[in-house]
Amino acid sequence: MPKRDYSLLGADARRAVETGLAAADWYHTEVARKDMKALMQRANSPAIRDTIVLFACMIAFAAIGIALWPSLWSVPFWLAYGVLYGSSMDSRWHECSHGTAFKTPWMNDALYNIASFCMVRNPVTWRWSHARHHTDTYIVGRDPEIAIMRPPVFFKLIANFFGLFDAWNGWSRMLLNASGKIEAQEATFIPASEQPKVIRVARIWVLIYAATLALALAMHSILPLMVIGLPRLYGAWHHVMTGLLQHGGLADNVIDHRLNSRTVYMNRVSRFIYWNMNYHVEHHMFPMVPYHALPRLHAMIKHDLPAPNRSIAQAFAEMWPALRRQLASEEYFLKRALPATAKPYREDLHAAALGTAAQ
Amino acid sequence: MSQWIDACATDDVEEEDVIRFDHGGKTFAIYRSPDGQWFCTDGLCSHEQVHLADGLVIDYMIECPKHNGQFDYRTGEAKRAPVCINLATYPAKAEGGRVLVQIG
Ligand code: FES
């Protein structure tokens, strides 16, 4: 097998289009229209409650962190603030990009823009990128959001627990966009009519960072950067931890989300930070079901899905050895057993692309 | 002037909902608005080829089930990215418990 080419402009991208792997019709568990309609219903109250809790905690932790600065006693408060900024905002960015968090559109858009800023993801670029991730989930050469490419680069994965590559990428893209340019691969999925918006947002962000930096210089202190910017690094670990589990070690180039996505049962705090995206197979199969309805959707369709991982630790124990095996063999992936009640994997949809399954 | 075609029974669609209708090798979406009016558009989203009838009707908006692109189904106008291209619309009406559409 030739090496995978993850470029959106490369050989695998062309092959995916030619073979029909791109923009394919994916397997869905059957759900009655009446039930799906009920699951898709929007509500404001769960997201308003969660957003008030989130911002109240952020303000409180940052205020205590500032008050105790530069004592070591401030560290736990920065760590808590950082996780809410550098990780909770990832899931808020995600859910609001789907437009499903709130019923009221301006609320989705407002939180989406704040979260995009915190995560250093241009809200226009990433709306299109995430649409592609849902159309072509883990299709090599098509999906711009493949977190673990094969063979895995462990140094990069671990460095990203501190946001190093992701944030660097975000800030350098921001500067590129602010200079009036769009990266060539991104231009493949952002329509020309939307590209001026990418540039406008990047310029506003540069101004915000410039003001923060100026304040830090005037104060001779990194304190302003502890509030804006640096939490993207020191608080990233939780979203990377949960994000790697979404698809890590599973199949690529398949058209059945049960083969390439992972549902993991998590503790309440992680579910709050992650906004229920631990129900990841369910989310990919039915992306219009809001985060607060995912536990109900899970209960409804779990008979057709591989058994969820029981905890974050257990999921890592499953995924990590698989990633290590991919170092030796790019074709290796985990293929989890389905319960007797499930319809078989739709391997016929992508038979030509499948590698060697785990035993 | 093209003919009215019998698409479905009025009881087949709840208020504020949508149903798929295939005819002549094409697929359409038929909507019943919250105030009981009938509308018809192309059945596939203009972003990618996804059936809008699997989406959610909110007031006069149909949300695509794939990426939450939104259209005003009365006019076919694209209202929310990633949809940028409007849908074609077709006349629809209810008569004697049946829904009729003028397509083609
Ligand atoms: S397929 Fe309809 S919004 Fe993308």
CSV table of C-alpha atoms and ligand atoms in Angstrom, one decimal:
chain,number,residue,atom,x,y,z
A,1,MET,CA,0.0,0.0,0.0
A,2,PRO,CA,1.4,3.5,-0.8
A,3,LYS,CA,1.7,5.9,2.1
A,4,ARG,CA,-1.4,7.9,2.9
A,5,ASP,CA,-1.4,11.4,1.4
A,6,TYR,CA,-3.4,13.7,3.8
A,7,SER,CA,-3.1,16.8,1.6
A,8,LEU,CA,-6.5,18.0,0.3
A,9,LEU,CA,-4.8,18.5,-3.0
A,10,GLY,CA,-3.0,15.2,-3.3
A,11,ALA,CA,-3.3,11.8,-4.8
A,12,ASP,CA,-5.6,10.3,-2.1
A,13,ALA,CA,-7.9,13.3,-2.4
A,14,ARG,CA,-8.3,12.6,-6.1
A,15,ARG,CA,-8.7,8.9,-5.5
A,16,ALA,CA,-11.4,9.5,-2.9
A,17,VAL,CA,-13.4,11.4,-5.5
A,18,GLU,CA,-12.9,8.9,-8.2
A,19,THR,CA,-13.8,5.9,-6.1
A,20,GLY,CA,-16.9,7.5,-4.6
A,21,LEU,CA,-15.5,7.6,-1.0
A,22,ALA,CA,-16.0,11.3,-1.1
A,23,ALA,CA,-19.4,12.7,-0.4
A,24,ALA,CA,-20.8,9.2,0.0
A,25,ASP,CA,-24.1,8.0,1.4
A,26,TRP,CA,-23.2,6.8,4.9
A,27,TYR,CA,-24.7,4.0,7.0
A,28,HIS,CA,-27.4,5.2,9.5
A,29,THR,CA,-29.1,3.2,12.2
A,30,GLU,CA,-32.8,3.3,11.6
A,31,VAL,CA,-34.7,5.7,13.8
A,32,ALA,CA,-38.4,6.4,13.3
A,33,ARG,CA,-39.1,9.9,11.9
A,34,LYS,CA,-41.2,10.8,14.9
A,35,ASP,CA,-38.4,9.9,17.3
A,36,MET,CA,-35.8,11.7,15.2
A,37,LYS,CA,-37.9,14.8,15.0
A,38,ALA,CA,-38.3,14.8,18.8
A,39,LEU,CA,-34.5,14.4,19.3
A,40,MET,CA,-33.7,17.2,16.9
A,41,GLN,CA,-35.9,19.7,18.7
A,42,ARG,CA,-34.0,22.8,19.8
A,43,ALA,CA,-34.1,24.3,23.2
A,44,ASN,CA,-32.4,27.4,24.8
A,45,SER,CA,-32.5,26.5,28.4
A,46,PRO,CA,-29.9,23.7,28.7
A,47,ALA,CA,-27.3,25.8,26.8
A,48,ILE,CA,-28.1,29.0,28.6
A,49,ARG,CA,-27.7,27.2,31.9
A,50,ASP,CA,-24.4,25.7,30.9
A,51,THR,CA,-23.1,28.9,29.4
A,52,ILE,CA,-23.9,30.9,32.6
A,53,VAL,CA,-22.1,28.2,34.6
A,54,LEU,CA,-19.2,28.3,32.2
A,55,PHE,CA,-18.7,32.0,32.1
A,56,ALA,CA,-19.3,32.4,35.9
A,57,CYS,CA,-16.6,29.9,36.6
A,58,MET,CA,-14.2,31.5,34.1
A,59,ILE,CA,-14.7,34.9,35.7
A,60,ALA,CA,-14.4,33.6,39.2
A,61,PHE,CA,-11.3,31.5,38.5
A,62,ALA,CA,-9.6,34.3,36.6
A,63,ALA,CA,-10.4,36.9,39.2
A,64,ILE,CA,-8.9,34.7,42.0
A,65,GLY,CA,-5.9,33.9,39.8
A,66,ILE,CA,-5.3,37.6,39.2
A,67,ALA,CA,-5.8,38.4,42.9
A,68,LEU,CA,-3.3,35.7,44.0
A,69,TRP,CA,-0.8,36.5,41.2
A,70,PRO,CA,2.2,35.9,41.2
A,71,SER,CA,1.9,33.5,44.1
A,72,LEU,CA,2.0,29.8,43.5
A,73,TRP,CA,-1.5,29.7,45.2
A,74,SER,CA,-2.8,31.1,41.9
A,75,VAL,CA,-1.8,28.1,39.9
A,76,PRO,CA,-4.8,25.8,40.6
A,77,PHE,CA,-7.1,28.7,39.6
A,78,TRP,CA,-5.3,29.3,36.4
A,79,LEU,CA,-5.4,25.6,35.6
A,80,ALA,CA,-9.1,25.5,36.1
A,81,TYR,CA,-9.6,28.7,34.1
A,82,GLY,CA,-7.3,27.3,31.4
A,83,VAL,CA,-9.3,24.2,30.9
A,84,LEU,CA,-12.5,26.2,30.6
A,85,TYR,CA,-10.9,28.5,28.0
A,86,GLY,CA,-8.7,26.0,26.2
A,87,SER,CA,-10.9,23.0,26.3
A,88,SER,CA,-14.6,23.8,27.0
A,89,MET,CA,-14.4,26.4,24.3
A,90,ASP,CA,-13.5,23.6,21.8
A,91,SER,CA,-16.8,21.8,22.5
A,92,ARG,CA,-18.7,25.2,22.5
A,93,TRP,CA,-17.1,26.0,19.1
A,94,HIS,CA,-18.1,22.6,17.9
A,95,GLU,CA,-21.7,22.5,19.0
A,96,CYS,CA,-22.4,26.1,17.9
A,97,SER,CA,-20.9,25.5,14.5
A,98,HIS,CA,-23.6,22.9,14.0
A,99,GLY,CA,-26.1,25.5,15.1
A,100,THR,CA,-27.7,23.0,17.6
A,101,ALA,CA,-26.6,24.4,21.0
A,102,PHE,CA,-29.3,27.0,21.3
A,103,LYS,CA,-32.7,27.4,19.7
A,104,THR,CA,-32.1,31.1,19.1
A,105,PRO,CA,-29.6,31.6,16.2
A,106,TRP,CA,-27.9,34.8,17.5
A,107,MET,CA,-27.0,32.9,20.8
A,108,ASN,CA,-25.4,30.1,18.7
A,109,ASP,CA,-23.5,32.7,16.7
A,110,ALA,CA,-22.4,34.7,19.7
A,111,LEU,CA,-20.9,31.8,21.6
A,112,TYR,CA,-19.5,30.4,18.3
A,113,ASN,CA,-17.5,33.6,17.8
A,114,ILE,CA,-16.2,33.8,21.3
A,115,ALA,CA,-15.3,30.1,21.3
A,116,SER,CA,-13.6,30.4,17.9
A,117,PHE,CA,-11.5,33.2,19.2
A,118,CYS,CA,-10.4,31.3,22.3
A,119,MET,CA,-9.5,28.2,20.2
A,120,VAL,CA,-7.8,30.4,17.5
A,121,ARG,CA,-10.0,28.8,14.8
A,122,ASN,CA,-11.2,31.3,12.2
A,123,PRO,CA,-15.0,31.0,12.6
A,124,VAL,CA,-15.6,31.2,8.8
A,125,THR,CA,-12.8,28.8,7.8
A,126,TRP,CA,-13.6,26.3,10.4
A,127,ARG,CA,-17.3,26.2,9.7
A,128,TRP,CA,-16.5,25.0,6.2
A,129,SER,CA,-13.7,22.7,7.5
A,130,HIS,CA,-16.1,21.1,9.9
A,131,ALA,CA,-18.8,20.6,7.3
A,132,ARG,CA,-16.2,18.7,5.3
A,133,HIS,CA,-15.2,16.6,8.4
A,134,HIS,CA,-18.9,15.5,8.6
A,135,THR,CA,-19.2,14.8,4.9
A,136,ASP,CA,-16.0,12.9,4.6
A,137,THR,CA,-15.2,11.7,8.1
A,138,TYR,CA,-11.6,10.3,8.2
A,139,ILE,CA,-11.5,10.0,4.4
A,140,VAL,CA,-7.9,10.5,3.7
A,141,GLY,CA,-7.3,13.5,1.4
A,142,ARG,CA,-10.8,14.9,2.1
A,143,ASP,CA,-11.2,15.4,5.8
A,144,PRO,CA,-9.2,18.5,7.0
A,145,GLU,CA,-9.7,17.5,10.7
A,146,ILE,CA,-7.9,14.2,11.0
A,147,ALA,CA,-6.4,14.5,14.4
A,148,ILE,CA,-4.2,11.4,14.2
A,149,MET,CA,-2.6,10.7,10.8
A,150,ARG,CA,-0.9,7.4,10.1
A,151,PRO,CA,1.7,6.6,11.1
A,152,PRO,CA,1.0,8.6,14.3
A,153,VAL,CA,3.6,11.1,15.3
A,154,PHE,CA,3.6,10.7,19.0
A,155,PHE,CA,5.8,13.7,19.7
A,156,LYS,CA,3.2,15.9,18.0
A,157,LEU,CA,0.3,14.3,19.7
A,158,ILE,CA,1.8,14.8,23.1
A,159,ALA,CA,3.0,18.4,22.3
A,160,ASN,CA,-0.6,19.1,21.4
A,161,PHE,CA,-1.7,18.4,25.0
A,162,PHE,CA,-0.2,21.8,25.5
A,163,GLY,CA,-1.6,23.2,22.3
A,164,LEU,CA,1.8,23.6,20.8
A,165,PHE,CA,1.1,22.6,17.2
A,166,ASP,CA,-2.6,23.5,17.1
A,167,ALA,CA,-2.2,27.0,18.6
A,168,TRP,CA,0.9,27.7,16.6
A,169,ASN,CA,-1.0,26.7,13.5
A,170,GLY,CA,-4.0,28.9,14.5
A,171,TRP,CA,-1.9,32.0,15.2
A,172,SER,CA,0.1,31.6,12.0
A,173,ARG,CA,-3.0,31.2,10.0
A,174,MET,CA,-4.5,34.2,11.7
A,175,LEU,CA,-1.5,36.3,10.7
A,176,LEU,CA,-1.6,34.9,7.1
A,177,ASN,CA,-5.3,35.7,6.8
A,178,ALA,CA,-4.9,39.1,8.4
A,179,SER,CA,-2.3,39.9,5.6
A,180,GLY,CA,-5.1,39.2,3.1
A,181,LYS,CA,-4.2,35.7,2.1
A,182,ILE,CA,-6.0,32.3,2.3
A,183,GLU,CA,-4.0,29.1,2.5
A,184,ALA,CA,-4.3,27.0,-0.7
A,185,GLN,CA,-5.8,23.9,0.9
A,186,GLU,CA,-8.3,25.9,2.9
A,187,ALA,CA,-9.3,27.7,-0.3
A,188,THR,CA,-10.6,24.2,-1.6
A,189,PHE,CA,-13.4,24.2,0.9
A,190,ILE,CA,-14.2,27.9,1.6
A,191,PRO,CA,-16.3,29.4,-1.2
A,192,ALA,CA,-14.8,32.5,-2.8
A,193,SER,CA,-17.8,34.6,-1.5
A,194,GLU,CA,-16.9,33.7,2.1
A,195,GLN,CA,-13.2,34.4,1.9
A,196,PRO,CA,-13.3,38.1,2.6
A,197,LYS,CA,-15.0,37.3,5.9
A,198,VAL,CA,-12.1,35.1,6.9
A,199,ILE,CA,-9.7,38.0,6.4
A,200,ARG,CA,-12.0,40.5,8.3
A,201,VAL,CA,-12.2,38.2,11.4
A,202,ALA,CA,-8.4,37.6,11.4
A,203,ARG,CA,-7.8,41.3,11.4
A,204,ILE,CA,-10.1,41.9,14.4
A,205,TRP,CA,-8.3,39.1,16.3
A,206,VAL,CA,-4.9,40.6,15.5
A,207,LEU,CA,-6.1,43.8,17.1
A,208,ILE,CA,-7.3,42.0,20.2
A,209,TYR,CA,-4.0,40.2,20.6
A,210,ALA,CA,-2.0,43.4,19.9
A,211,ALA,CA,-4.0,45.2,22.7
A,212,THR,CA,-3.3,42.3,25.1
A,213,LEU,CA,0.4,42.3,24.3
A,214,ALA,CA,0.6,46.0,24.6
A,215,LEU,CA,-1.0,45.8,28.1
A,216,ALA,CA,1.4,43.0,29.1
A,217,LEU,CA,4.4,45.2,28.0
A,218,ALA,CA,3.0,48.2,29.8
A,219,MET,CA,2.5,46.2,33.0
A,220,HIS,CA,5.9,44.4,32.6
A,221,SER,CA,3.9,41.2,33.3
A,222,ILE,CA,2.5,38.2,31.4
A,223,LEU,CA,-0.7,38.5,33.5
A,224,PRO,CA,-2.8,39.8,30.6
A,225,LEU,CA,-1.6,36.8,28.5
A,226,MET,CA,-2.6,34.4,31.3
A,227,VAL,CA,-6.2,35.7,30.7
A,228,ILE,CA,-6.1,35.9,26.9
A,229,GLY,CA,-4.0,33.7,24.6
A,230,LEU,CA,-1.9,31.5,26.9
A,231,PRO,CA,-4.9,29.4,28.2
A,232,ARG,CA,-5.1,28.0,24.7
A,233,LEU,CA,-1.8,26.3,25.6
A,234,TYR,CA,-2.0,25.5,29.3
A,235,GLY,CA,-5.7,24.5,29.2
A,236,ALA,CA,-5.7,22.5,26.0
A,237,TRP,CA,-5.0,19.1,27.5
A,238,HIS,CA,-8.6,18.1,28.2
A,239,HIS,CA,-9.9,18.7,24.7
A,240,VAL,CA,-7.0,16.9,23.2
A,241,MET,CA,-7.5,14.0,25.6
A,242,THR,CA,-11.1,13.7,24.6
A,243,GLY,CA,-10.6,14.7,21.0
A,244,LEU,CA,-8.0,12.0,20.3
A,245,LEU,CA,-10.5,9.4,21.4
A,246,GLN,CA,-13.1,10.4,18.8
A,247,HIS,CA,-11.5,8.5,16.0
A,248,GLY,CA,-8.1,7.4,17.2
A,249,GLY,CA,-6.9,3.9,16.2
A,250,LEU,CA,-10.1,3.2,14.3
A,251,ALA,CA,-10.7,2.8,10.6
A,252,ASP,CA,-10.2,5.4,7.9
A,253,ASN,CA,-11.6,5.5,4.4
A,254,VAL,CA,-14.9,3.8,5.5
A,255,ILE,CA,-18.5,4.9,5.1
A,256,ASP,CA,-19.9,3.6,8.4
A,257,HIS,CA,-19.4,5.7,11.4
A,258,ARG,CA,-19.5,2.7,13.7
A,259,LEU,CA,-16.1,1.7,12.2
A,260,ASN,CA,-14.4,5.1,12.5
A,261,SER,CA,-15.8,6.8,15.6
A,262,ARG,CA,-15.8,6.0,19.3
A,263,THR,CA,-18.4,6.5,22.0
A,264,VAL,CA,-16.9,6.7,25.5
A,265,TYR,CA,-18.8,6.9,28.9
A,266,MET,CA,-17.3,9.8,30.8
A,267,ASN,CA,-17.6,11.5,34.2
A,268,ARG,CA,-19.9,14.4,34.7
A,269,VAL,CA,-17.2,17.1,34.7
A,270,SER,CA,-15.6,15.9,31.5
A,271,ARG,CA,-19.1,15.7,29.9
A,272,PHE,CA,-19.7,19.3,30.9
A,273,ILE,CA,-16.4,20.4,29.4
A,274,TYR,CA,-16.9,18.2,26.4
A,275,TRP,CA,-20.6,19.0,26.0
A,276,ASN,CA,-21.6,15.3,25.5
A,277,MET,CA,-19.4,14.8,22.5
A,278,ASN,CA,-18.3,11.6,24.1
A,279,TYR,CA,-21.4,10.2,22.3
A,280,HIS,CA,-19.4,10.5,19.1
A,281,VAL,CA,-20.7,7.8,16.9
A,282,GLU,CA,-24.2,9.1,17.6
A,283,HIS,CA,-23.1,12.7,16.8
A,284,HIS,CA,-21.6,11.7,13.5
A,285,MET,CA,-24.6,9.6,12.4
A,286,PHE,CA,-27.1,12.3,13.3
A,287,PRO,CA,-25.2,15.6,13.6
A,288,MET,CA,-28.4,17.7,14.0
A,289,VAL,CA,-29.3,16.1,17.3
A,290,PRO,CA,-28.3,18.8,20.0
A,291,TYR,CA,-25.7,17.9,22.6
A,292,HIS,CA,-28.3,17.7,25.4
A,293,ALA,CA,-30.3,15.0,23.5
A,294,LEU,CA,-27.3,12.8,22.7
A,295,PRO,CA,-27.8,10.6,25.8
A,296,ARG,CA,-31.4,9.9,24.7
A,297,LEU,CA,-30.2,9.1,21.1
A,298,HIS,CA,-27.5,6.8,22.6
A,299,ALA,CA,-30.1,4.9,24.5
A,300,MET,CA,-32.2,4.6,21.4
A,301,ILE,CA,-29.6,3.2,19.0
A,302,LYS,CA,-26.9,1.6,21.2
A,303,HIS,CA,-28.2,-1.9,20.1
A,304,ASP,CA,-26.8,-1.1,16.7
A,305,LEU,CA,-23.4,0.2,17.8
A,306,PRO,CA,-20.2,-1.3,19.2
A,307,ALA,CA,-20.2,-1.3,23.0
A,308,PRO,CA,-19.0,2.1,24.3
A,309,ASN,CA,-15.8,2.4,26.1
A,310,ARG,CA,-16.4,2.4,29.9
A,311,SER,CA,-14.1,5.4,30.8
A,312,ILE,CA,-11.5,7.7,29.4
A,313,ALA,CA,-8.8,5.5,30.8
A,314,GLN,CA,-10.2,2.4,29.4
A,315,ALA,CA,-10.6,4.1,26.0
A,316,PHE,CA,-7.0,5.2,26.0
A,317,ALA,CA,-5.9,1.6,27.0
A,318,GLU,CA,-7.7,0.4,23.9
A,319,MET,CA,-6.5,3.2,21.6
A,320,TRP,CA,-2.8,3.7,22.5
A,321,PRO,CA,-1.6,0.2,21.7
A,322,ALA,CA,-3.5,0.4,18.4
A,323,LEU,CA,-1.7,3.7,17.6
A,324,ARG,CA,1.6,2.1,18.4
A,325,ARG,CA,0.9,-0.8,16.1
A,326,GLN,CA,0.2,1.8,13.3
A,327,LEU,CA,3.8,2.9,13.7
A,328,ALA,CA,4.8,-0.5,12.2
A,329,SER,CA,1.8,-1.0,9.9
A,330,GLU,CA,-0.2,2.0,8.6
A,331,GLU,CA,-3.0,-0.4,7.6
A,332,TYR,CA,-3.7,-1.5,11.1
A,333,PHE,CA,-6.9,-0.4,12.8
A,334,LEU,CA,-9.2,-1.5,15.5
A,335,LYS,CA,-12.4,-3.2,14.4
A,336,ARG,CA,-14.7,-3.6,17.4
A,337,ALA,CA,-17.3,-6.3,17.7
A,338,LEU,CA,-20.9,-5.4,17.2
A,339,PRO,CA,-23.6,-6.7,19.5
A,340,ALA,CA,-25.9,-9.5,18.2
A,341,THR,CA,-28.7,-6.9,17.8
A,342,ALA,CA,-26.7,-4.8,15.4
A,343,LYS,CA,-26.9,-4.7,11.6
A,344,PRO,CA,-23.5,-5.9,10.2
A,345,TYR,CA,-20.9,-3.3,9.3
A,346,ARG,CA,-21.4,-1.9,5.8
A,347,GLU,CA,-18.1,-3.0,4.6
A,348,ASP,CA,-19.4,-3.5,1.2
A,349,LEU,CA,-19.6,0.3,0.9
A,350,HIS,CA,-15.9,0.7,1.1
A,351,ALA,CA,-14.5,-2.8,0.7
A,352,ALA,CA,-11.7,-1.7,-1.5
A,353,ALA,CA,-10.4,0.7,1.0
A,354,LEU,CA,-10.3,-1.5,4.1
A,355,GLY,CA,-7.0,-2.7,5.6
A,356,THR,CA,-6.3,-5.5,8.0
A,357,ALA,CA,-8.7,-5.7,10.9
A,358,ALA,CA,-7.7,-6.2,14.4
A,359,GLN,CA,-8.4,-9.7,15.7
B,1,MET,CA,-48.9,24.8,-17.8
B,2,SER,CA,-47.8,21.6,-16.1
B,3,GLN,CA,-50.3,19.4,-14.3
B,4,TRP,CA,-51.1,19.0,-10.7
B,5,ILE,CA,-49.7,15.7,-9.4
B,6,ASP,CA,-51.1,13.8,-6.5
B,7,ALA,CA,-48.2,13.5,-4.0
B,8,CYS,CA,-49.6,12.2,-0.7
B,9,ALA,CA,-52.4,12.4,1.7
B,10,THR,CA,-52.6,15.5,3.9
B,11,ASP,CA,-52.6,13.1,6.9
B,12,ASP,CA,-49.1,11.9,5.9
B,13,VAL,CA,-47.5,15.1,7.0
B,14,GLU,CA,-47.8,16.7,10.5
B,15,GLU,CA,-47.9,20.4,10.9
B,16,GLU,CA,-44.4,21.9,10.8
B,17,ASP,CA,-43.0,18.9,9.1
B,18,VAL,CA,-41.8,17.6,5.7
B,19,ILE,CA,-42.1,14.5,3.6
B,20,ARG,CA,-40.1,13.2,0.7
B,21,PHE,CA,-41.8,12.8,-2.7
B,22,ASP,CA,-40.1,11.1,-5.7
B,23,HIS,CA,-41.5,11.6,-9.1
B,24,GLY,CA,-40.1,11.3,-12.7
B,25,GLY,CA,-36.6,10.4,-11.5
B,26,LYS,CA,-36.4,13.5,-9.3
B,27,THR,CA,-36.9,13.9,-5.6
B,28,PHE,CA,-38.9,16.7,-3.9
B,29,ALA,CA,-39.7,17.9,-0.4
B,30,ILE,CA,-43.2,18.8,0.6
B,31,TYR,CA,-43.8,20.9,3.6
B,32,ARG,CA,-46.7,21.6,5.9
B,33,SER,CA,-46.1,24.9,7.6
B,34,PRO,CA,-47.2,25.7,11.2
B,35,ASP,CA,-50.3,27.5,9.9
B,36,GLY,CA,-51.3,24.6,7.7
B,37,GLN,CA,-50.1,25.8,4.3
B,38,TRP,CA,-48.4,23.6,1.8
B,39,PHE,CA,-45.1,24.2,0.0
B,40,CYS,CA,-42.8,22.1,-2.3
B,41,THR,CA,-39.1,22.5,-3.1
B,42,ASP,CA,-36.3,20.4,-4.6
B,43,GLY,CA,-35.7,17.4,-2.4
B,44,LEU,CA,-31.9,17.6,-2.2
B,45,CYS,CA,-29.9,20.1,-0.4
B,46,SER,CA,-28.0,22.5,-2.7
B,47,HIS,CA,-24.8,22.0,-0.7
B,48,GLU,CA,-24.5,18.3,-1.1
B,49,GLN,CA,-26.9,15.7,-2.2
B,50,VAL,CA,-28.7,15.1,1.1
B,51,HIS,CA,-32.5,14.6,1.4
B,52,LEU,CA,-34.0,17.6,3.1
B,53,ALA,CA,-37.0,15.5,4.2
B,54,ASP,CA,-34.7,14.0,6.9
B,55,GLY,CA,-34.2,17.5,8.3
B,56,LEU,CA,-36.1,19.6,10.8
B,57,VAL,CA,-38.8,22.1,10.0
B,58,ILE,CA,-38.7,25.2,12.3
B,59,ASP,CA,-41.4,27.7,11.4
B,60,TYR,CA,-40.8,28.4,7.8
B,61,MET,CA,-37.3,27.1,7.7
B,62,ILE,CA,-36.0,23.7,6.7
B,63,GLU,CA,-32.7,22.7,8.3
B,64,CYS,CA,-30.6,20.2,6.3
B,65,PRO,CA,-29.8,17.2,8.4
B,66,LYS,CA,-26.1,17.1,7.4
B,67,HIS,CA,-24.6,20.5,8.1
B,68,ASN,CA,-27.5,22.5,9.3
B,69,GLY,CA,-27.7,24.6,6.1
B,70,GLN,CA,-31.1,26.4,6.2
B,71,PHE,CA,-33.6,27.4,3.6
B,72,ASP,CA,-36.8,29.3,3.7
B,73,TYR,CA,-39.0,26.7,2.1
B,74,ARG,CA,-41.6,29.3,1.0
B,75,THR,CA,-39.1,30.9,-1.4
B,76,GLY,CA,-36.3,28.4,-1.5
B,77,GLU,CA,-33.8,31.1,-0.3
B,78,ALA,CA,-30.6,29.8,1.2
B,79,LYS,CA,-30.4,31.3,4.7
B,80,ARG,CA,-27.4,29.8,6.5
B,81,ALA,CA,-24.0,28.5,5.5
B,82,PRO,CA,-22.9,26.1,4.2
B,83,VAL,CA,-25.8,26.5,1.8
B,84,CYS,CA,-25.3,29.3,-0.7
B,85,ILE,CA,-27.5,28.2,-3.6
B,86,ASN,CA,-31.3,28.6,-3.5
B,87,LEU,CA,-33.7,25.7,-3.9
B,88,ALA,CA,-36.2,25.6,-6.7
B,89,THR,CA,-39.8,25.9,-5.4
B,90,TYR,CA,-43.0,24.5,-6.9
B,91,PRO,CA,-46.7,25.2,-6.3
B,92,ALA,CA,-48.4,23.0,-3.8
B,93,LYS,CA,-52.0,22.8,-2.4
B,94,ALA,CA,-54.3,20.5,-0.5
B,95,GLU,CA,-57.6,19.3,-2.0
B,96,GLY,CA,-60.0,16.6,-0.7
B,97,GLY,CA,-57.5,15.3,1.7
B,98,ARG,CA,-54.7,15.0,-0.9
B,99,VAL,CA,-51.6,17.1,-1.4
B,100,LEU,CA,-51.1,18.2,-5.0
B,101,VAL,CA,-47.9,19.6,-6.4
B,102,GLN,CA,-47.1,21.2,-9.8
B,103,ILE,CA,-43.6,20.0,-10.8
B,104,GLY,CA,-41.9,19.6,-14.1
C,1,FES,S1,-25.7,18.9,2.7
C,1,FES,FE1,-27.1,20.3,3.3
C,1,FES,S2,-26.0,21.8,4.4
C,1,FES,FE2,-24.5,20.4,3.7
